[in-house]
Structure formats: structure tokens, C-alpha cells
Short mmCIF file of C-alpha atoms and ligand atoms in Angstrom, two decimals:
data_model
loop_
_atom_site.label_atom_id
_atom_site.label_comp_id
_atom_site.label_asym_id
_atom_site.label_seq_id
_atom_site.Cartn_x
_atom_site.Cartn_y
_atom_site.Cartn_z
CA UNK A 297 -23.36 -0.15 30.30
CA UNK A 298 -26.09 -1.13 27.46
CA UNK A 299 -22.90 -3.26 25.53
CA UNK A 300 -25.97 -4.05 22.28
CA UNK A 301 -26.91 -0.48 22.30
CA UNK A 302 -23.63 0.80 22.42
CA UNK A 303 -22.00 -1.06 18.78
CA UNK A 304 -25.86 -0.50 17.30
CA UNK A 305 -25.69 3.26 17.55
CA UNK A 306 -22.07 3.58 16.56
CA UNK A 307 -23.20 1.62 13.30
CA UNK A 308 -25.90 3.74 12.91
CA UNK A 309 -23.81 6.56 13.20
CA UNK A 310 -21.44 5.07 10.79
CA UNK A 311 -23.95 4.29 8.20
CA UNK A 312 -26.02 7.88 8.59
CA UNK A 313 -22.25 9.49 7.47
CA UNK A 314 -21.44 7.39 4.39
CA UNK A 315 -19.20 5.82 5.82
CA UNK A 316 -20.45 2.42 6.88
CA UNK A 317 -18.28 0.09 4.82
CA UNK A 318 -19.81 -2.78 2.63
CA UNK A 319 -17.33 -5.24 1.27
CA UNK A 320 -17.88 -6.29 -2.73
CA UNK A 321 -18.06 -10.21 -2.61
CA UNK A 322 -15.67 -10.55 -5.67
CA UNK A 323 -15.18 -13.53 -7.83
CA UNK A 324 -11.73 -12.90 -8.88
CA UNK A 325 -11.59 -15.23 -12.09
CA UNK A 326 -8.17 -16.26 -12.93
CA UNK A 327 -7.02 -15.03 -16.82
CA UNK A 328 -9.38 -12.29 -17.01
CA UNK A 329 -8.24 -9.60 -15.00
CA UNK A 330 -9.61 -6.96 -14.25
CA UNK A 331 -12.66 -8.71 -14.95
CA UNK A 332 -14.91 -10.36 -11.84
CA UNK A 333 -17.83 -11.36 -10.98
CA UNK A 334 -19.81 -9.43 -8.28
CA UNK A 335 -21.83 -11.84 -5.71
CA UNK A 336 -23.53 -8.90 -3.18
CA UNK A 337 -27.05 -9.69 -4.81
CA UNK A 338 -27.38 -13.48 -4.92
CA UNK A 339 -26.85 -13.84 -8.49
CA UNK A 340 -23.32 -13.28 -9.50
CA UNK A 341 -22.95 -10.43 -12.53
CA UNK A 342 -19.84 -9.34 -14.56
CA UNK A 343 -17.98 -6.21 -13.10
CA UNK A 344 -14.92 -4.81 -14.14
CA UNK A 345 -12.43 -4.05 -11.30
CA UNK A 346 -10.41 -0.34 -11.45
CA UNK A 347 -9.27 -0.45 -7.92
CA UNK A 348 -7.17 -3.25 -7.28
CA UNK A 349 -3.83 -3.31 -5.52
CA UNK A 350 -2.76 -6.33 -7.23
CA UNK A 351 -0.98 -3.62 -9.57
CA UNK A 352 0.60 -5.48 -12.40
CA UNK A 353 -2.16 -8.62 -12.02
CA UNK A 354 1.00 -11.01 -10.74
CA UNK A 355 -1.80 -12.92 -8.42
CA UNK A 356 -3.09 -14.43 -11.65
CA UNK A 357 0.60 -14.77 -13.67
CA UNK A 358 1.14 -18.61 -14.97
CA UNK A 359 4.73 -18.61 -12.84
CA UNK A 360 3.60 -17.39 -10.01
CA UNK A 361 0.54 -19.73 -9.78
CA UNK A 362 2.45 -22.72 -10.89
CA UNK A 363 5.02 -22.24 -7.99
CA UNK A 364 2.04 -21.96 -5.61
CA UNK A 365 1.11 -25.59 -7.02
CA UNK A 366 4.53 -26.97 -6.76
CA UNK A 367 5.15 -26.20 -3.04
CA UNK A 368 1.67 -26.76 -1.70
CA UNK A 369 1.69 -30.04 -3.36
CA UNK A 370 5.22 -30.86 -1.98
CA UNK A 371 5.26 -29.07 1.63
CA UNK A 372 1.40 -29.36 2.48
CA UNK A 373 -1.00 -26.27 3.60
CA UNK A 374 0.42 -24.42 6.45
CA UNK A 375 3.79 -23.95 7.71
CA UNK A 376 3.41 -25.97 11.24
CA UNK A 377 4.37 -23.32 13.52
CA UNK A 378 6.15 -20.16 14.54
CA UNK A 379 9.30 -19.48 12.65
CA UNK A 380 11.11 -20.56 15.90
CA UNK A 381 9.67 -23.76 16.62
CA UNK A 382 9.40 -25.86 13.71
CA UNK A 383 7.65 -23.59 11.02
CA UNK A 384 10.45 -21.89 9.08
CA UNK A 385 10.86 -24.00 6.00
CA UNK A 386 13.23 -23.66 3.26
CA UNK A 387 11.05 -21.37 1.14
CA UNK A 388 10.64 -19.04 3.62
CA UNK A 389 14.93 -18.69 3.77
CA UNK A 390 15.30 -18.72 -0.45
CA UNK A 391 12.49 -15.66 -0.45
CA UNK A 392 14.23 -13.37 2.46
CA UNK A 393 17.46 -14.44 0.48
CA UNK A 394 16.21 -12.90 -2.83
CA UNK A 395 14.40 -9.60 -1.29
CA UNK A 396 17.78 -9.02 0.43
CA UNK A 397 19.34 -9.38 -2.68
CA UNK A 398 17.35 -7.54 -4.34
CA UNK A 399 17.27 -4.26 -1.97
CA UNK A 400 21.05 -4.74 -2.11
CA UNK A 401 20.88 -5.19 1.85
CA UNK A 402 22.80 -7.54 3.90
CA UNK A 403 19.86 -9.78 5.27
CA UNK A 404 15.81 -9.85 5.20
CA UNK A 405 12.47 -10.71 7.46
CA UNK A 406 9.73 -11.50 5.95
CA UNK A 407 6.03 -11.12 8.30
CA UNK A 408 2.39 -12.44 7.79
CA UNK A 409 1.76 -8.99 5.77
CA UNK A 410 2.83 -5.47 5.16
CA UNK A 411 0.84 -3.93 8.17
CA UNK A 412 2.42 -6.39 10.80
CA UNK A 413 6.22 -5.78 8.99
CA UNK A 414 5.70 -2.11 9.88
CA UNK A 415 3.98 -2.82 13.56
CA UNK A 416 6.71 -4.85 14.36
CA UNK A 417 9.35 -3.42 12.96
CA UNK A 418 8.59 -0.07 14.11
CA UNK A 419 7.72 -1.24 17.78
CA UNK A 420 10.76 -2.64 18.27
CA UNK A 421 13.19 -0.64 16.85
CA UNK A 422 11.64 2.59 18.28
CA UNK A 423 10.69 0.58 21.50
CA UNK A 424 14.05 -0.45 22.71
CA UNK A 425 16.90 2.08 21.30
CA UNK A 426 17.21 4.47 24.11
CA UNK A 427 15.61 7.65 24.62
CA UNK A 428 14.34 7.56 20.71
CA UNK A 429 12.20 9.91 19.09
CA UNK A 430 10.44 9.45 15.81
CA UNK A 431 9.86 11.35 13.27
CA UNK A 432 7.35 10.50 11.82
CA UNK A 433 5.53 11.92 8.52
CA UNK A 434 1.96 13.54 8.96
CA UNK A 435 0.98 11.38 6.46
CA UNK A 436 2.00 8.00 7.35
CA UNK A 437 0.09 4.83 7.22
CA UNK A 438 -2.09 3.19 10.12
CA UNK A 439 0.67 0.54 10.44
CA UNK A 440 3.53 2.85 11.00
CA UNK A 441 1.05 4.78 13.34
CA UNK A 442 0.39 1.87 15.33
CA UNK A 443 3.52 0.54 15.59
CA UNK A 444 5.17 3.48 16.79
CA UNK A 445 2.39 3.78 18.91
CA UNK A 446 3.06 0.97 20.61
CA UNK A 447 6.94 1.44 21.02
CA UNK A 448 5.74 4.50 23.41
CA UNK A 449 8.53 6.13 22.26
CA UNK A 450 8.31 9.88 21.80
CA UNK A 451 6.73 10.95 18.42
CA UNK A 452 7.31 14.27 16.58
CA UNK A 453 5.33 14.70 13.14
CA UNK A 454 6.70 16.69 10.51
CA UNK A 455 4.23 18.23 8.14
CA UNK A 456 3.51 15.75 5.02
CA UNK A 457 6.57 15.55 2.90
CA UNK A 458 7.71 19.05 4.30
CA UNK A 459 11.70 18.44 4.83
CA UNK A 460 12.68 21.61 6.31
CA UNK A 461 9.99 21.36 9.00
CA UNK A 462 11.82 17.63 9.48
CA UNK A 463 15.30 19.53 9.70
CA UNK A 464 13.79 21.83 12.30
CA UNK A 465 12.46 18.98 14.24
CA UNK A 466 15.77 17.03 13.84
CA UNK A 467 18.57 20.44 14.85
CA UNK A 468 16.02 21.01 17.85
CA UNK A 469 17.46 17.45 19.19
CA UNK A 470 21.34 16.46 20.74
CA UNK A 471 23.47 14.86 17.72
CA UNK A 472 23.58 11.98 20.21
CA UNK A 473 20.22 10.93 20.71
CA UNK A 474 18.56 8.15 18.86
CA UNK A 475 16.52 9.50 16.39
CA UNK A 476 14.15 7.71 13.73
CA UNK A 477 13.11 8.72 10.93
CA UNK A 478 9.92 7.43 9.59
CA UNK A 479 7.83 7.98 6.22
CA UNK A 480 6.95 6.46 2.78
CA UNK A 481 8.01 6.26 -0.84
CA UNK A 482 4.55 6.41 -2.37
CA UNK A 483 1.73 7.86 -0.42
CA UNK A 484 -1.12 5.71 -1.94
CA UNK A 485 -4.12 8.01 -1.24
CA UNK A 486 -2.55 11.27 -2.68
CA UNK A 487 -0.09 9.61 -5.43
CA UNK A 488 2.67 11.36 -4.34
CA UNK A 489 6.61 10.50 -3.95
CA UNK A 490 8.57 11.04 -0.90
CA UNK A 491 11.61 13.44 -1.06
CA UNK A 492 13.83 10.25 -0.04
CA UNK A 493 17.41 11.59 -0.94
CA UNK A 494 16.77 14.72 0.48
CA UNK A 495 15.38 12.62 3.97
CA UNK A 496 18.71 10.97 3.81
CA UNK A 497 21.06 13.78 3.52
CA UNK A 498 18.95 15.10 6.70
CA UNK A 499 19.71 12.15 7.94
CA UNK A 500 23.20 11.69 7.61
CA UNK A 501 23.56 15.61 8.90
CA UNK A 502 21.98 14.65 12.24
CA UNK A 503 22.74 11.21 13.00
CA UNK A 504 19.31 9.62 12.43
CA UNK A 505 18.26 6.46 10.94
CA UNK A 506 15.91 6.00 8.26
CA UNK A 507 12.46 3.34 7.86
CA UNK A 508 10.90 3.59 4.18
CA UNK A 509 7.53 2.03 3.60
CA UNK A 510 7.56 0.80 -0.15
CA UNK A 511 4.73 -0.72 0.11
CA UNK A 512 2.90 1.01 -3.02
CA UNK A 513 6.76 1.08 -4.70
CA UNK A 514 7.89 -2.19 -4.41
CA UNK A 515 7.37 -4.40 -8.00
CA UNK A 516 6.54 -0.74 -9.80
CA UNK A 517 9.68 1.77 -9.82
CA UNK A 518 13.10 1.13 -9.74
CA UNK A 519 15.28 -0.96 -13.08
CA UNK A 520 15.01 -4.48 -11.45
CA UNK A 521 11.51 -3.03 -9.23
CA UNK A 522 12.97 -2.51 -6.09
CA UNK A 523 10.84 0.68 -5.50
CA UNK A 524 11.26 4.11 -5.38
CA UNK A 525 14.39 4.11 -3.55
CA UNK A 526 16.10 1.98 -6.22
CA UNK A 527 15.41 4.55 -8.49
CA UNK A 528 16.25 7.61 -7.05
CA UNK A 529 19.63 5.77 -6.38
CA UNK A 530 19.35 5.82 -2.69
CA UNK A 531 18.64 1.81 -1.46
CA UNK A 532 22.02 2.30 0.06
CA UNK A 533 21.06 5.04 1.95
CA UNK A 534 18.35 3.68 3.24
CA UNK A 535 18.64 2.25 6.58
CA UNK A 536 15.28 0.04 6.67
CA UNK A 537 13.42 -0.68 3.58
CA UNK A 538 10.02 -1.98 4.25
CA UNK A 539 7.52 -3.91 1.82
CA UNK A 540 4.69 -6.19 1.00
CA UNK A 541 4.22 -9.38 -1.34
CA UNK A 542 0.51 -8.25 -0.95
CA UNK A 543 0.18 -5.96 -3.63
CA UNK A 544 2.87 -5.54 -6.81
CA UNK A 545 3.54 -9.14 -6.22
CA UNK A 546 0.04 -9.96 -5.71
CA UNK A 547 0.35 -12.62 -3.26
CA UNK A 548 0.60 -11.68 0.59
CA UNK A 549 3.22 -10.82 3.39
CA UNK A 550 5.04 -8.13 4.19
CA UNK A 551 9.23 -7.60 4.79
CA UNK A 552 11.77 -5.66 6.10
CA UNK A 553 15.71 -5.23 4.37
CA UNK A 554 18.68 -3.76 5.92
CA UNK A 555 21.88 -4.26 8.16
CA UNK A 556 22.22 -7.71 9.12
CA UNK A 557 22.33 -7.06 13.00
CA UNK A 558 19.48 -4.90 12.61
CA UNK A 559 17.14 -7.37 10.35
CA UNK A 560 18.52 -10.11 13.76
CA UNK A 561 17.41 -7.60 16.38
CA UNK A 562 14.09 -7.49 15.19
CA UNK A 563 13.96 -11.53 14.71
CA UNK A 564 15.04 -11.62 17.91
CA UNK A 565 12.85 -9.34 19.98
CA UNK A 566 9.85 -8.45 17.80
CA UNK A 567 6.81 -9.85 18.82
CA UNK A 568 4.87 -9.53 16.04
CA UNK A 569 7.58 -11.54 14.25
CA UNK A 570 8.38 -14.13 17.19
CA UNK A 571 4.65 -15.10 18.29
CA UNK A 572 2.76 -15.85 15.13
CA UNK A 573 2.67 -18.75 12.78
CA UNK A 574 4.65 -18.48 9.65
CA UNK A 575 3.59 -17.78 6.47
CA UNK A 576 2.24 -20.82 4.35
CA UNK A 577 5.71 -22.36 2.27
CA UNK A 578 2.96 -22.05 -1.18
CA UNK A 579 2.93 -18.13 -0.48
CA UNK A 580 6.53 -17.82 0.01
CA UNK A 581 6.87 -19.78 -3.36
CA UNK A 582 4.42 -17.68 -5.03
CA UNK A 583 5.94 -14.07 -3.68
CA UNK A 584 9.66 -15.56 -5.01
CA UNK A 585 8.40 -16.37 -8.35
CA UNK A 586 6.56 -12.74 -8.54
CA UNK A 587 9.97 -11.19 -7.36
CA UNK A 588 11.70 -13.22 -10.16
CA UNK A 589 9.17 -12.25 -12.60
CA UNK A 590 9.57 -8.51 -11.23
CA UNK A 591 12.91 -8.00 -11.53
CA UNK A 592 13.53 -9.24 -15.37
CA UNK A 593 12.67 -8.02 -18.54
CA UNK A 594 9.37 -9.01 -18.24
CA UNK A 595 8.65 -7.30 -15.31
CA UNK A 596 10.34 -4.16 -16.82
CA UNK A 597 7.82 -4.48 -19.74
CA UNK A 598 4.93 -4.41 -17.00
CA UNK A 599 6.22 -1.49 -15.51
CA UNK A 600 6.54 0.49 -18.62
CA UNK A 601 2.86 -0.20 -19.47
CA UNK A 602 1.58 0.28 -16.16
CA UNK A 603 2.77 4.11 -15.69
CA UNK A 604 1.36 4.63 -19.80
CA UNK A 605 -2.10 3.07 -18.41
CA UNK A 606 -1.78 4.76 -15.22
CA UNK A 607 -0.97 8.33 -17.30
CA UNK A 608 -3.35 7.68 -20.42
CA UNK A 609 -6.13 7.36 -17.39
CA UNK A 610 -4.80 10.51 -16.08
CA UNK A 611 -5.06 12.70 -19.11
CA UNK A 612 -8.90 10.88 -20.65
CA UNK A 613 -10.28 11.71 -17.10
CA UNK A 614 -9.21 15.61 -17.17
CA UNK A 615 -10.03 15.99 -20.50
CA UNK A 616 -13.09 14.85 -19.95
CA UNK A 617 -13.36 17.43 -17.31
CA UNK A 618 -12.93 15.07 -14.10
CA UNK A 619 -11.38 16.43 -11.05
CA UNK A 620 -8.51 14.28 -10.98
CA UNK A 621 -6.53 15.31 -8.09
CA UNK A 622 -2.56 15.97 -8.38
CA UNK A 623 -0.56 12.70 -8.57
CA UNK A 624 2.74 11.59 -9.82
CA UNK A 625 2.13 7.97 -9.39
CA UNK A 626 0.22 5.47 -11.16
CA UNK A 627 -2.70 6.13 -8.07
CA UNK A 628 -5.82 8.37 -10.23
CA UNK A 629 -7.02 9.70 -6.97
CA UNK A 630 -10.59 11.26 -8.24
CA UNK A 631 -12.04 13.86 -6.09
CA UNK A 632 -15.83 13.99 -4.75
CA UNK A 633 -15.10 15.87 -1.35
CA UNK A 634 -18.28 14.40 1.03
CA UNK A 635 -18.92 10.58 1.87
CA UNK A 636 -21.81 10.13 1.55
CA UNK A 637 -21.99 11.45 -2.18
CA UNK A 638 -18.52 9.29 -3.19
CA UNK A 639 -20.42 6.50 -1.61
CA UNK A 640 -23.36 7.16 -3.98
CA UNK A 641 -21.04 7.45 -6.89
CA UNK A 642 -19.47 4.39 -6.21
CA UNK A 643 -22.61 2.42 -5.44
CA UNK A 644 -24.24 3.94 -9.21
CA UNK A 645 -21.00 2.98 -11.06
CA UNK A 646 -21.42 -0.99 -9.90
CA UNK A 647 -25.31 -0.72 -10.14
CA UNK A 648 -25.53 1.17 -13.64
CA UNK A 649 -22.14 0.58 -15.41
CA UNK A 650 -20.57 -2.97 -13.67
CA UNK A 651 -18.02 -1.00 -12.96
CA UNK A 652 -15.86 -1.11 -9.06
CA UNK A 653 -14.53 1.71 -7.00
CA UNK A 654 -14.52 0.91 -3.83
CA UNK A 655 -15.24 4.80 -2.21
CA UNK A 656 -12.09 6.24 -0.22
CA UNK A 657 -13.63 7.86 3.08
CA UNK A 658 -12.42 9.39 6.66
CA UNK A 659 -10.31 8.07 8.68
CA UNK A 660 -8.31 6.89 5.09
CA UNK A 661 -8.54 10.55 4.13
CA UNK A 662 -9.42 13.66 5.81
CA UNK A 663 -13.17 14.72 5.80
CA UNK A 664 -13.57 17.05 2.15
CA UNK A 665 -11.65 14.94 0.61
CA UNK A 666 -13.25 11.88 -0.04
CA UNK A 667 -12.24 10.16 -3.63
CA UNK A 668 -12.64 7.38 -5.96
CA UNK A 669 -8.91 5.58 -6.11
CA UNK A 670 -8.60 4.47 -9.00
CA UNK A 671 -5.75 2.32 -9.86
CA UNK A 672 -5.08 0.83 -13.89
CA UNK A 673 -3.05 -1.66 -14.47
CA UNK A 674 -1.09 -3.23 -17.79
CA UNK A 675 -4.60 -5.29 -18.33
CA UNK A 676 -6.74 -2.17 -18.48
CA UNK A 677 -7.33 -1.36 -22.10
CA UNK A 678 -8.67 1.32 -24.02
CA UNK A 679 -12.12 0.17 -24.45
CA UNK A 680 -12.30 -0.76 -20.71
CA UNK A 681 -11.16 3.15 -20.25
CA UNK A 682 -13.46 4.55 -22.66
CA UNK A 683 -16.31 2.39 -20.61
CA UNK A 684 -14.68 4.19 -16.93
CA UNK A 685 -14.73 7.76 -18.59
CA UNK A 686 -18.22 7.62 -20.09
CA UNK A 687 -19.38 5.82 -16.89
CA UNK A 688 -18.03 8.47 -14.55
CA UNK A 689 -19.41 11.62 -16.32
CA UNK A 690 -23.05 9.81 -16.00
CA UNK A 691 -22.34 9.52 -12.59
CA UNK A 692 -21.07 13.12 -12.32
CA UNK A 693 -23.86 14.37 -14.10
CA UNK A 694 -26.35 12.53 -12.26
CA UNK A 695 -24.99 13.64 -8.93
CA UNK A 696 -24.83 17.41 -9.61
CA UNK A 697 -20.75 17.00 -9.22
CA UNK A 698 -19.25 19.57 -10.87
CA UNK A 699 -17.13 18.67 -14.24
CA UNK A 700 -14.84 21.27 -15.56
CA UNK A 701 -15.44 22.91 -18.54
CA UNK A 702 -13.25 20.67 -21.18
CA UNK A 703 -16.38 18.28 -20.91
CA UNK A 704 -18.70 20.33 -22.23
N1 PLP B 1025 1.91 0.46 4.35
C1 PLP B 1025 1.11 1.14 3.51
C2 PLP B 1025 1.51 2.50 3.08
C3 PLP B 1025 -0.10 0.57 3.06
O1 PLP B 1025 -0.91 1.25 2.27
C4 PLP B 1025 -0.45 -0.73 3.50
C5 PLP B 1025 -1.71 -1.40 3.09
O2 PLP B 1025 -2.54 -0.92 2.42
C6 PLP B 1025 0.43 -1.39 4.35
C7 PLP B 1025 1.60 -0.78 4.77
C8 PLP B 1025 0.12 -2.77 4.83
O3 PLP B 1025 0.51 -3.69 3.85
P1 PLP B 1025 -0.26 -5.09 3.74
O4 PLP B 1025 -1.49 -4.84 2.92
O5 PLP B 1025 0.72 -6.00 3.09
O6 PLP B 1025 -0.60 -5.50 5.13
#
């Protein structure tokens, strides 16, 4: 085996696609979000971000920062160890307390991010009820893949948000037999909800548990934020709820809520819980004092102006004759449909406008359907949008991408 000549031509492969992925070296510059500075070419220039996760901009909010301070100052860097020997510290206990509270569950985990919450929690649940199969949603993230994966338990996928192909999946199985149902609130390629209430009554007809992923919910829907579920009225029904402190909260780590036996089993016997070091006390501190900010009026307020950004982006785009795909979300999913050309657009936008996109390729979406994700946030204002609009019909223009009449 020729090992060098074996990752050379894959990258070459890669890179001959569009897909090869460069990483912008961002300056995120605290207080002037979603404005950065852009370090690729030596020199750093001004860009202004449009597809940041850090959804409401809580990474760079005054309470969330100053808690950061407060408890690196008073517990030190790094939490000393596994949660089981010596590394769970107070803060770790008063943030599970409040996302419990908060889901209206009877206890919380929280993990070292949103990808290892759903590994974990996945792999172990799936992994050691007996004889379970899960049902898992065609759609579902690389986390969730992975971590039922790695449960080996049987695996059924149900077309994308299709609930009677779940039901047929679900009557084809003995009342009896453990069944899990997994899938997510907001599908953050696509934009689009999960039917949650109608999983749940599917659930409750044939005995099967449920695992949300809120992870593009959590901080953004809901009266006090607590996602999607929250505001469709069905946290109850929810049997896991699963989220991260990376995004909405804009700090890092991931969680699961539910039953309190449940939440222990999967302290107990999940791995990817048991044999890592804990999360730094400062980042448990900074995700409490996001949730706090989150779930009052303040965080209300955010919400509000995020889905008006989100929608005013929505409309300016398609009347400017952009394909802006179908969402209901605050996720502008823009379509180019080949890699290599959303890579070009992306690359033009930061060379010729200062403006980011990172560009969405296979394996995040299917080949055809490449896309520029564009997410606004509360910060975004018009003249930054009037900038993105003028910017991307350039682009479009330049490219030979087709705009739809209403630009003309
Ligand atoms: N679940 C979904 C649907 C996601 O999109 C992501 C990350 O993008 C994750 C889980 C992982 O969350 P985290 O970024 O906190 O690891």
C-alpha cells in the first residue's frame, strides 16, 4: 500500500469536485457582530459574516462574557478531569439544573458538544434496550447517524419528515418491542420543521419512545426558547430532548433532558459521557447566563427580530429574483445546484464584496443541490442586506446562474 499516494489522490479528487474544504481564518471581534476580519491572505481585511450559527450573537452578549470572566477567574482553566473523578464542579450541576428546568424534564446531561450528546446518547440508549429498532429520519444529522451506528442496533429510515411511511414502519413491528424513534425539530440545511406532535401521537399508538435533536431550535422558538417542541406544546411528550450551547447560546456543549432514570442510565453507561474530560466550569457559566438571557424578555425580543431578519432576507432575495429554496425557518438556504460553481460563488462574494458564505456541498447535501446557507441574525441590518442582495446578483450574473424574472 502507497499510504502518501493514497490521502494525495483522494485530495486531489476532493479538490477537482469543489469540494475540497478551506476554512476562513476569522477574527471574530467582540461588539461588532457580524462583522470580522478575514486572515486567509496574510493581511487581515473586513468581512461581514451571513453564515454564522451563533444565531442571536449570545457569544459576544456583555452577561454571558462577564460570567465567563467570573468563573475562569475563580475556578481556573479546565475542569481537572472526567465528570467521575474529580472534574464535575458546581457549575456544571447549576447548568444541567436550569436546562432541566427549562425543558420541564425531571433531570439533565450536559456533553463536550451537540455531536457527542447525540453519539452518546443515541449509542446507548439504542445499544442496550433489547432487541431495539430505530427509526430513524432520512434526513437526520451525522451525529444521530453515527451514534446509532454504533449502537448496532437495527435501523429502519422513514422517508424525510414522511409520518405515514413512519406509521408503516412502526404497525409492521410487535407492540412489545423496543422501538426508537429518532429525528429533528429543525432540519438546518432545508429550513424545515419536524411534524413533532404528529411523531408523538405515532408514538404513543405503538409504544415507542421519542429522541428530538433541537439543536437548530433550542434559544430560537418556543415562549421562554426551549425550541420547537416548547412551542408546538409537546416538551411533555417528548421522551428525550437533545441540544447544544454551541449555537443559539453561542458558547459550546451539547445536552440531553428527560426522565430522571433515563438522563442516569446514560450517565451511567455512556461512554462518550463517562470517558472524557468535562467541560471547562467558564463554559458552563457562560451557556447558564445565555440560557438566562434566553429565556426572559430579552431573549423574547431577540427572537422576535431574528425570524423578521430571517423573513425580510427571505422576501429581498426572491424579489430580487434569487432562488431561495422553500424554508420555514430562519435558515435562507440559496440554491446553486453543482459544487464547484457554489464554491466559486462563495469564493467571489469574500474576494469582490467582503462578504462570507461558507458553500454547503455533498455529503452535507445531496449532489444538485448544493447552496449558500445563509443565516441573519437580530445584528444584520438593512444596509448590511441591501450590500448581500446587490452582492449576490453580481455573483449570479457573473456566473451565468439563472435569476428569475422579478430581477429584471
Ligand atoms: N445536530 C444537528 C442537527 C447539527 O446540525 C449539529 C451541528 O451542526 C449537531 C447536532 C452537533 O452539535 P454541536 O455543533 O454542538 O456539536
Amino acid at each position: 500500500m502507497d499510504y502518501d499516494r493514497f490521502f494525495a489522490d483522494r485530495l486531489t479528487a476532493l479538490r477537482d469536485e469543489g469540494r475540497y474544504r478551506i476554512f476562513a481564518e476569522l477574527e471574530r471581534r467582540c461588539g461588532d457582530f457580524p462583522h470580522a476580519a478575514f486572515h486567509n491572505d496574510g493581511t487581515p481585511r473586513p468581512v461581514t459574516v451571513w453564515c454564522s450559527n451563533d444565531y442571536l450573537c449570545m457569544g459576544q452578549h456583555p452577561k454571558v462574557i462577564a460570567a465567563m470572566h467570573e468563573a475562569l477567574d475563580g475556578c481556573g482553566a479546565g475542569a481537572g478531569g472526567t465528570r467521575n473523578i474529580s472534574g464535575t464542579n458546581y457549575l456544571h450541576c447549576k447548568l444541567e439544573h436550569a436546562l432541566r428546568e427549562w425543558h420541564g424534564k425531571e433531570a439533565a446531561l450536559i456533553f463536550t458538544s451537540g455531536y457527542v450528546a447525540n453519539l452518546t446518547a443515541l449509542s446507548t440508549l439504542a445499544g442496550n434496550l433489547p432487541d431495539c429498532l430505530v427509526l430513524s429520519d432520512a434526513k437526520n444529522h451525522n451525529s444521530m447517524i453515527e451514534g446509532i451506528r454504533s449502537s448496532r442496533a437495527e435501523k429502519a429510515l422513514f422517508r424525510h419528515n414522511d409520518v405515514e411511511h413512519l406509521e408503516e414502519l412502526l404497525a409492521a413491528q410487535p407492540r412489545d418491542r423496543a422501538k426508537l424513534i429518532a429525528f429533528e425539530s429543525v432540519y438546518s440545511m432545508d429550513g424545515d420543521f419536524g411534524p413533532i406532535e404528529a411523531v408523538c401521537d405515532l408514538a404513543d399508538k405503538y409504544n415507542a419512545m421519542t429522541f428530538l435533536d433541537e439543536v437548530h431550535a433550542v434559544g430560537l422558538y418556543g415562549d421562554t426558547g426551549a425550541g420547537v417542541a416548547q412551542r408546538d406544546r409537546a416538551m411533555e411528550r417528548v421522551d428525550v430532548i437533545q441540544g447544544t450551547m454551541g449555537k443559539a447560546f453561542g458558547v459550546l456543549g451539547g445536552y440531553i433532558a428527560g426522565k430522571a432514570d433515563l438522563v442516569d442510565f446514560v450517565r451511567s453507561f455512556g461512554n462518550g459521557f463517562i470517558f472524557t474530560t468535562a467541560l471547562p466550569p467558564a463554559i458552563a457559566a457562560g451557556a447558564r447566563a445565555s440560557l438566562e438571557v434566553l429565556r426572559s424578555d430579552e431573549g423574547r425580543a431577540l427572537r422576535a427580530r431574528h425570524q423578521e431578519r430571517a423573513a425580510t432576507t427571505k422576501s429581498k432575495l426572491r424579489a430580487a429574483g434569487l432562488p431561495v429554496m422553500d424554508s420555514a425557518s430562519h435558515i435562507v438556504p440559496v440554491l446553486v445546484g453543482e459544487a464547484a460553481l457554489c464554491k466559486q460563488a462563495s469564493d467571489l462574494l469574500l474576494s469582490e464584496h467582503g462578504i462570507y458564505i461558507q458553500p454547503i456541498n455533498y455529503p452535507t447535501v445531496p449532489r444538485g443541490t448544493e447552496r449558500l446557507r445563509i443565516t441573519p441574525s437580530p445584528k444584520h441590518g438593512d444596509a448590511e442586506l441591501e450590500n448581500l442582495t446587490a452582492a449576490l446578483i453580481d455573483i449570479w450574473r457573473r456566473l451565468g446562474l439563472s435569476l428569475r424574472e422579478a430581477a429584471e
